GROMACS .gro file of C-alpha atoms in nm:
model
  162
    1UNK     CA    1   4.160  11.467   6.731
    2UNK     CA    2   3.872  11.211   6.629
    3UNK     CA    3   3.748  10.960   6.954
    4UNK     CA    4   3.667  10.622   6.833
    5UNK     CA    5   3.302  10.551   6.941
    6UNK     CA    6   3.258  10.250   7.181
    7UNK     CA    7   3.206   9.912   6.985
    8UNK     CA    8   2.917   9.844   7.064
    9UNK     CA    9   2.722  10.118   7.226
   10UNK     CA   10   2.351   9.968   7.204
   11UNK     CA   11   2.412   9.787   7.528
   12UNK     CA   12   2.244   9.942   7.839
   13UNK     CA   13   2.466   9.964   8.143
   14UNK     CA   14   2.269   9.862   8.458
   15UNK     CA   15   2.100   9.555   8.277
   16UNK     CA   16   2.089   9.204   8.412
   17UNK     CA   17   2.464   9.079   8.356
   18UNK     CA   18   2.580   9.335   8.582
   19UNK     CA   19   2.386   9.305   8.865
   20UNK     CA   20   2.453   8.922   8.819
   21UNK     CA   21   2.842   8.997   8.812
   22UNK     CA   22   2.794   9.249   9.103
   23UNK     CA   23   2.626   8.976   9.361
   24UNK     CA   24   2.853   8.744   9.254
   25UNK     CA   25   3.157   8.980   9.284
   26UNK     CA   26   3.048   9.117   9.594
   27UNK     CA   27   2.975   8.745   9.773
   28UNK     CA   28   3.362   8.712   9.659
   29UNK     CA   29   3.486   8.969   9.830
   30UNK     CA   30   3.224   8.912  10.115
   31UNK     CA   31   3.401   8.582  10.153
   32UNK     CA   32   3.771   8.744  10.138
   33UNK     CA   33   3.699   8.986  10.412
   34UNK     CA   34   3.551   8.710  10.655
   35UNK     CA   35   3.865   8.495  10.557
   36UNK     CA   36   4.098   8.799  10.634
   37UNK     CA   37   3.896   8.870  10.978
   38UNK     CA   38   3.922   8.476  11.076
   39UNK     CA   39   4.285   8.500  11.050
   40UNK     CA   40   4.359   8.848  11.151
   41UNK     CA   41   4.659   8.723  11.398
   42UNK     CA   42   4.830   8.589  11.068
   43UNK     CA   43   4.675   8.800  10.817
   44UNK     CA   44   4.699   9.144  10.999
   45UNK     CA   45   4.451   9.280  10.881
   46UNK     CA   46   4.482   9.672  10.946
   47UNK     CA   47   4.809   9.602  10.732
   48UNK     CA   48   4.671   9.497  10.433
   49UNK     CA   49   4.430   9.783  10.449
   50UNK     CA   50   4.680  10.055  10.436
   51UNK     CA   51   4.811   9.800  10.199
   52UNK     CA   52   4.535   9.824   9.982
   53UNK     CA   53   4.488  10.189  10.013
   54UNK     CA   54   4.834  10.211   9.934
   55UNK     CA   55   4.828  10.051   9.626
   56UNK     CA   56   4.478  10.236   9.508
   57UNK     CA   57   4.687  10.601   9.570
   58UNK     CA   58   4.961  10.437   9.392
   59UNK     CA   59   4.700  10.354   9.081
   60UNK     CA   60   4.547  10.686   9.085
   61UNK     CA   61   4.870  10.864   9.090
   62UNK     CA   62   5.111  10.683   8.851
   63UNK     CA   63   4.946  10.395   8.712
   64UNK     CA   64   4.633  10.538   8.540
   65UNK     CA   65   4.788  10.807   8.421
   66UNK     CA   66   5.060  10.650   8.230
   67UNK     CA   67   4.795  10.430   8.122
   68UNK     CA   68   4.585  10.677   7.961
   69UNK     CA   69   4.904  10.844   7.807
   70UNK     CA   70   5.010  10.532   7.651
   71UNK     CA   71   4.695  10.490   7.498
   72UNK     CA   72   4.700  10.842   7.358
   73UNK     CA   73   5.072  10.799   7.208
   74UNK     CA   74   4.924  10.484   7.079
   75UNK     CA   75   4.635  10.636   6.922
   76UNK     CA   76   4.832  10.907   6.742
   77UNK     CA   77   5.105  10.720   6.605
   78UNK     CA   78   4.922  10.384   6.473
   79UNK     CA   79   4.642  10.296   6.187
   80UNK     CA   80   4.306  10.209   6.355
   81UNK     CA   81   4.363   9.824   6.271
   82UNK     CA   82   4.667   9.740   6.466
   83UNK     CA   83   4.567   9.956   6.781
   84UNK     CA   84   4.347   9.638   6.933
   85UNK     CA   85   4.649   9.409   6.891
   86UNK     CA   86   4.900   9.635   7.067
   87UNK     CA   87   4.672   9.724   7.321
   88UNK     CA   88   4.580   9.383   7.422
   89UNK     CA   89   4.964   9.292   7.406
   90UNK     CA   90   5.064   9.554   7.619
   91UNK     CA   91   4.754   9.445   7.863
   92UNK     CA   92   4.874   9.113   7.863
   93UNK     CA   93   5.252   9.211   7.928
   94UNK     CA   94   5.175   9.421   8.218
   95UNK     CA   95   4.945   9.091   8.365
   96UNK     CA   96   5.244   8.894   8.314
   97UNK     CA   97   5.496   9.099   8.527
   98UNK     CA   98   5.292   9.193   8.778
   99UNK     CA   99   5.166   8.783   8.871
  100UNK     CA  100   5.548   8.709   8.771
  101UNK     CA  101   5.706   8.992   9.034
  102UNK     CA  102   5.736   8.781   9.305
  103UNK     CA  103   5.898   8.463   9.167
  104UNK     CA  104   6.097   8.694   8.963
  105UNK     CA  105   6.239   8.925   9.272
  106UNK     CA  106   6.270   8.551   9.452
  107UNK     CA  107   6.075   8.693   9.723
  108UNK     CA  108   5.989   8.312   9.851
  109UNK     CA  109   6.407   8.203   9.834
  110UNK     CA  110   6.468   8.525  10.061
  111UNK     CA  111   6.255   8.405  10.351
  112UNK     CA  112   6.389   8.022  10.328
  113UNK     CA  113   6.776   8.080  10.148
  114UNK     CA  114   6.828   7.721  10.209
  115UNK     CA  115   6.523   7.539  10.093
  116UNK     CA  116   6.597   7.482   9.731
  117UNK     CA  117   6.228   7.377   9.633
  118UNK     CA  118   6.139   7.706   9.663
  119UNK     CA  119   6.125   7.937   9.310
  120UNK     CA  120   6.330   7.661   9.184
  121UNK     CA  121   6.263   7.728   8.811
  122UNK     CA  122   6.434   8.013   8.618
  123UNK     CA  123   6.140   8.247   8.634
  124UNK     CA  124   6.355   8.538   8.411
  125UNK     CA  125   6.333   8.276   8.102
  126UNK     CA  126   6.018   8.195   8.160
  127UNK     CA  127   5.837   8.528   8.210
  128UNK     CA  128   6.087   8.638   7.862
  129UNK     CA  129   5.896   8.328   7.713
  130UNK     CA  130   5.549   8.412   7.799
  131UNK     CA  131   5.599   8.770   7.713
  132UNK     CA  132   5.725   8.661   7.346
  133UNK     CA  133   5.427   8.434   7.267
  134UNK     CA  134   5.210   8.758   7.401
  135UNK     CA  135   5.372   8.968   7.145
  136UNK     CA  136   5.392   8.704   6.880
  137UNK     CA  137   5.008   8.695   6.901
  138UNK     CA  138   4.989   9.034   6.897
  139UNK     CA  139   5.186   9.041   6.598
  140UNK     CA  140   5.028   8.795   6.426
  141UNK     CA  141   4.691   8.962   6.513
  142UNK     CA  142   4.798   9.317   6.370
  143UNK     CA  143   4.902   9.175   6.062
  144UNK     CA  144   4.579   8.996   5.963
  145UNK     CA  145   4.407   9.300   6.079
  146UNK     CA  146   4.633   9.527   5.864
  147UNK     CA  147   4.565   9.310   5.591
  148UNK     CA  148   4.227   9.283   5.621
  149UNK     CA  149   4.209   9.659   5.651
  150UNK     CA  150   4.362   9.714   5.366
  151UNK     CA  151   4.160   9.875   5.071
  152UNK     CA  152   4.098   9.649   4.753
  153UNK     CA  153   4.229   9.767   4.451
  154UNK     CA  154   3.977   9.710   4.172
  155UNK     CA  155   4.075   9.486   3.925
  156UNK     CA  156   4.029   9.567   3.532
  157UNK     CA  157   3.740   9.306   3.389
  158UNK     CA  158   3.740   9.412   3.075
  159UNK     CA  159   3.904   9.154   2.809
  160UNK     CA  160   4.258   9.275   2.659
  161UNK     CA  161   4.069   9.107   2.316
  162UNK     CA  162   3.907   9.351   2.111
   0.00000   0.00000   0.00000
């Protein structure tokens, strides 16, 4: 079994985008926490730490793994130039259910049954729509890089005329 080196592998971690991204990321989450704290009699927040915690055992344990496993089925059973595409479709599918979960488990019409501005919108069609353009991109995108991969066949130049 061959690895694939990284794309580009003559960028240094550590250099000045991170530590940009990291100040910035960690003022974000700064900002989150205080927000959580301010509220803490609506927010509860010793709830949505075993919350989170939760969720990071449930990563570790089930979602990482079948992650990892999906990308080594997908390495073994397709050509180098439609890996991207699938990969990035599959990304984008998983994005799409989990920010469409709630509106599609109608978690919102469940707490106010008889409010019917809440999830108001067929959210099955429309997370079936998204979810097709997603994989009609990806499609699209695996065949041009198919094609592209593709060797040339050389082509005769000589002249049929003696």
């Amino acid at each position: 079994m061959s690895v694939d080196p990284p794309p580009d592998s003559s960028v240094e971690p550590g250099g000045a985008g991170f530590w940009i991204g990291a100040v910035i990321g960690i003022g974000i989450m700064v900002f989150g926490v205080m927000g959580l704290l301010d509220a803490a009699p609506a927010t509860q927040p010793h709830q949505v730490a075993f919350g989170l915690l939760g969720l990071d055992v449930l990563h570790d344990a089930l979602v990482a793994p079948l992650a990892c496993g999906v990308g080594l089925i997908l390495t073994r059973l397709l050509p180098r130039s439609v890996r991207a595409p699938v990969r990035a479709g599959l990304f984008a599918s998983a994005v799409v259910i989990v920010v469409g979960w709630a509106a599609l488990r109608s978690y919102g019409r469940a707490n106010v049954p008889d409010n019917h501005t809440v999830d108001p919108l067929n959210y099955g069609t429309a997370v079936l729509t998204v979810l097709a353009i997603v994989w009609v991109a990806a499609a699209l995108w695996a065949a041009v890089s198919w094609l592209r991969a593709r060797p040339v066949r050389a082509t005769s130049t000589q002249s049929p005329l003696p």
